[in-house]
Short mmCIF file of C-alpha atoms in Angstrom, two decimals:
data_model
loop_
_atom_site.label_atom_id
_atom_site.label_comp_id
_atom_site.label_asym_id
_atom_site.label_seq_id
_atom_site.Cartn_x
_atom_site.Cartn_y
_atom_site.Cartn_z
CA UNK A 106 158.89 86.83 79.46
CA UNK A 107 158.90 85.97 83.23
CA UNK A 108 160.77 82.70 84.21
CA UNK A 109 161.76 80.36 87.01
CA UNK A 110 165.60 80.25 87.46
CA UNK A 111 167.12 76.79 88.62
CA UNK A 112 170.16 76.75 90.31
CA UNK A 113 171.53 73.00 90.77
CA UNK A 114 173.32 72.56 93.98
CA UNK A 115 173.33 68.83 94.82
CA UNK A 116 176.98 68.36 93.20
CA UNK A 117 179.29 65.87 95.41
CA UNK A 118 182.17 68.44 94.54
CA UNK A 119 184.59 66.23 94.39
CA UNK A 120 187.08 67.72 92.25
CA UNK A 121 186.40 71.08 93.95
CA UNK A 122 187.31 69.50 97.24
CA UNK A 123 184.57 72.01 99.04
CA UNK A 124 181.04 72.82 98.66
CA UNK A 125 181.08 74.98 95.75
CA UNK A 126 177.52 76.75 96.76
CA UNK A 127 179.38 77.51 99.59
CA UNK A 128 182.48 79.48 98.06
CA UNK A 129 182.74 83.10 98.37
CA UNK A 130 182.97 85.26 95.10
CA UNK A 131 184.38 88.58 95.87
CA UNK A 132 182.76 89.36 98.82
CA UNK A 133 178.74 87.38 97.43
CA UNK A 134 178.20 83.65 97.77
CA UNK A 135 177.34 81.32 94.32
CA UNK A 136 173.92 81.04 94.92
CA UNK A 137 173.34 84.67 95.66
CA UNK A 138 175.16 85.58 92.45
CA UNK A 139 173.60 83.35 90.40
CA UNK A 140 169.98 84.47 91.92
CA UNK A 141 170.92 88.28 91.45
CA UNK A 142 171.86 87.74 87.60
CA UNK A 143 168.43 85.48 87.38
CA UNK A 144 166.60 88.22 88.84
CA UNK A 145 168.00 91.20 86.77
CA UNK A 146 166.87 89.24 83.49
CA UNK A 147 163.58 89.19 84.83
CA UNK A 148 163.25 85.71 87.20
CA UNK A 149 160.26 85.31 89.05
CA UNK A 150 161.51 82.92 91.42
CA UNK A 151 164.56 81.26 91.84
CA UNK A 152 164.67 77.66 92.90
CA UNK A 153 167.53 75.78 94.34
CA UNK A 154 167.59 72.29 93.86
CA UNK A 155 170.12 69.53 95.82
CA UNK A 156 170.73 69.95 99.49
CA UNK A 157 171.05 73.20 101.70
CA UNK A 158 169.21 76.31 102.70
CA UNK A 159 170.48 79.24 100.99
CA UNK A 160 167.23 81.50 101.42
CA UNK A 161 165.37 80.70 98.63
CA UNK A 162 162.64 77.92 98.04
CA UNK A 163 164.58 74.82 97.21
CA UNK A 164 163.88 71.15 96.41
CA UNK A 165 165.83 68.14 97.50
CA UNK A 166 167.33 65.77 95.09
CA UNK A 167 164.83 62.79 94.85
CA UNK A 168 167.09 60.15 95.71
CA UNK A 169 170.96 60.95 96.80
CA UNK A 170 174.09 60.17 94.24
CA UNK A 171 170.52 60.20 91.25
CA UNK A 172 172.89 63.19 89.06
CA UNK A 173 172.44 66.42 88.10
CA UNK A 174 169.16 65.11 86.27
CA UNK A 175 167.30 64.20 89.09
CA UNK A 176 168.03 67.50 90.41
CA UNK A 177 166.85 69.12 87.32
CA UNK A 178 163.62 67.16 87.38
CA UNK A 179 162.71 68.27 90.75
CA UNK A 180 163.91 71.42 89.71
CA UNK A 181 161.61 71.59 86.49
CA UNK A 182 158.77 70.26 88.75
CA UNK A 183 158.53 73.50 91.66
CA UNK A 184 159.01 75.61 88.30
CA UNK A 185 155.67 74.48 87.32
CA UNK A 186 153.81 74.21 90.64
CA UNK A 187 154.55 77.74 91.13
CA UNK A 188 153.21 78.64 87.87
CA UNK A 189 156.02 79.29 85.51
CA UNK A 190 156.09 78.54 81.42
CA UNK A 191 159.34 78.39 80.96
CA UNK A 192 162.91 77.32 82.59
CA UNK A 193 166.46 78.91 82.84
CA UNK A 194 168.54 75.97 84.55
CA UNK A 195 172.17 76.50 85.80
CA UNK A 196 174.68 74.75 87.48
CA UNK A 197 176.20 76.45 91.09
CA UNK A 198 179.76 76.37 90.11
CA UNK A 199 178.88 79.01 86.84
CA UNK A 200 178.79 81.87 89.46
CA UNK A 201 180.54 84.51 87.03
CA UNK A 202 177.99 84.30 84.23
CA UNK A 203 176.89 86.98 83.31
CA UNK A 204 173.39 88.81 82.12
CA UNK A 205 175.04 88.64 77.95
CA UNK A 206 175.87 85.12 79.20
CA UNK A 207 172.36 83.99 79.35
CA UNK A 208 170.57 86.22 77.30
CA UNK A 209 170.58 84.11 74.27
CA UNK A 210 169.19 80.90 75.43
CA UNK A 211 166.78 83.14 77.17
CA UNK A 212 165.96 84.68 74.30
CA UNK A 213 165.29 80.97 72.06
CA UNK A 214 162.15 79.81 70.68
CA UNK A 215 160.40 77.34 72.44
CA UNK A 216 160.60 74.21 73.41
CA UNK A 217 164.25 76.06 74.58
CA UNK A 218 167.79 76.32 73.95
CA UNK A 219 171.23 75.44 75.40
CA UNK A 220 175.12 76.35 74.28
CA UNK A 221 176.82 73.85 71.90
CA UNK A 222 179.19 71.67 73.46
CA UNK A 223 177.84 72.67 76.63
CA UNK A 224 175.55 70.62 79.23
CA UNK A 225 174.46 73.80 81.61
CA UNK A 226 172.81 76.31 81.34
CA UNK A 227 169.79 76.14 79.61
CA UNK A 228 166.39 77.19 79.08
CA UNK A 229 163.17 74.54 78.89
CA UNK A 230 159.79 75.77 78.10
CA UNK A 231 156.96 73.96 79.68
CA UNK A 232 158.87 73.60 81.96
CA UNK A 233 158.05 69.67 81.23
CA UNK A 234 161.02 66.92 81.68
CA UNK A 235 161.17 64.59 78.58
CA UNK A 236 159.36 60.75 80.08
CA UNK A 237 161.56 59.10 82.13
CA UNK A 238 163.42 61.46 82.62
CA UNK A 239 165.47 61.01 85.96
CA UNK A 240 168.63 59.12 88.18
CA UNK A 241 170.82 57.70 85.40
CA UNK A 242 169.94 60.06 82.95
CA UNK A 243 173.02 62.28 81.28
CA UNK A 244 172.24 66.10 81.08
CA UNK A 245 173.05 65.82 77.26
CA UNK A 246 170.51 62.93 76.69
CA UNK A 247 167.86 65.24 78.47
CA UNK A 248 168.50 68.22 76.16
CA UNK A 249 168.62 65.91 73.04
CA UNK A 250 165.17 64.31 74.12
CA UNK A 251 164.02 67.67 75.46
CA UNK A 252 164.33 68.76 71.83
CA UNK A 253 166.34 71.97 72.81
CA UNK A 254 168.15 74.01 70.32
CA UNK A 255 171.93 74.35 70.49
CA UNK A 256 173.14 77.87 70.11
CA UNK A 257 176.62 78.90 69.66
CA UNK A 258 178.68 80.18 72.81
CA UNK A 259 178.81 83.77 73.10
CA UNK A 260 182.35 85.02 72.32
CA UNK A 261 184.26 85.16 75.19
CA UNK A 262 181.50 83.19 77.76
CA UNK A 263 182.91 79.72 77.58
CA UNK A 264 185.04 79.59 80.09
CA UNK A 265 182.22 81.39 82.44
CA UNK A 266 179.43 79.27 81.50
CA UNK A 267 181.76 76.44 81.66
CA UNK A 268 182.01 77.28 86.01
CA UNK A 269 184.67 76.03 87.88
CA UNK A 270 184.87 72.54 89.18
CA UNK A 271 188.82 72.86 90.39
CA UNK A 272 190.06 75.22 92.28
CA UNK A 273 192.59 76.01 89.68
CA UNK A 274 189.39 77.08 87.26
CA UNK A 275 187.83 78.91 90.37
CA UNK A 276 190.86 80.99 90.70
CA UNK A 277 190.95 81.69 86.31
CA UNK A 278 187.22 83.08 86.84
CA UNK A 279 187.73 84.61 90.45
CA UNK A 280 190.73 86.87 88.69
CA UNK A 281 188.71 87.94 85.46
CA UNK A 282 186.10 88.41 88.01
CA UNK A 283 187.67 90.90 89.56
CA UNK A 284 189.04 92.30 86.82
CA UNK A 285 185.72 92.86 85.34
CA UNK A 286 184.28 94.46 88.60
CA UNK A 287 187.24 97.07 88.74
CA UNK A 288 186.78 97.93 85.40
CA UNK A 289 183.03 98.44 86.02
CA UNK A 290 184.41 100.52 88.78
CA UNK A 291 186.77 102.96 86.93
CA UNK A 292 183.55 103.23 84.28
CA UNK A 293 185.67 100.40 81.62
CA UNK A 294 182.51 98.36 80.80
#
């Protein structure tokens, strides 16, 4: 089934202390990973959503400081202008997930399906926002009104779908990262 991917890059970054759509992951920026994993699972169009131009259509975030839900909202919204049923939504700073990552949740009955314990990703059919939806809004209370499913986290994805919003995390998934490409390389994986 073809989708719209989301990517949410309006984050303040605080704890990061830089733009994290901004930081390099071996050699490929966050948004272009995270557009390149969309695509292989079948995306018709990825959507940024938040501020910058990374090369892809993008919406700005309604109103500034409004939360990741505001983002998701306008998000949601291009999704369906451009035609697309259902939703895979994902946060910048989850740049190492992976295709087995996201095939799950991509893979849910409708309305959709996100990871126990986990706010991002997820996957929305429709791809309709619950009413009212917006600024002030947690990404838990959307998924709960959204009527998603919670799956459990693939073994050994957590930490990856969890993204890094330190750079202590960012240097955890940028190792296993690389780990994971050499072994790819020698013909491991």
């Amino acid at each position: 089934m073809e989708f719209a991917a989301v990517i949410l890059v309006g984050g303040a970054s605080s704890r990061m202390g830089r733009d994290k759509a901004a930081l390099d992951w071996n050699g490929q920026g966050a948004v272009a990973r995270l557009a390149d994993v969309s695509r292989r699972l079948g995306a018709g169009i990825v959507i940024t959503a938040g501020r910058g131009d990374f090369g892809l259509p993008g919406v700005d975030d309604p109103e500034s400081g409004g939360g990741p839900v505001a983002g998701i909202v306008a998000g949601l919204g291009a999704a369906r202008a451009a035609g697309f049923a259902r939703a895979l939504v994902m946060a910048v700073d989850a740049a190492t997930v992976t295709r087995s990552d996201l095939s799950p949740i991509l893979g849910a009955s409708a309305p959709g399906a996100a990871y126990e314990g986990l706010n991002l990703p997820f996957v929305i059919d429709a791809p309709d926002s619950p009413p009212g939806a917006g600024a002030g809004w947690s990404v838990r209370r959307f998924i709960a009104e959204a009527g998603l499913a919670r799956l459990p986290v693939p073994l050994g994805a957590a930490e990856r779908l969890r993204g890094a919003n330190t750079p202590e995390e960012r240097e955890r998934l940028l190792a296993a990262l690389t780990a994971r490409e050499a072994d790819k390389d020698r013909g491991l994986s």
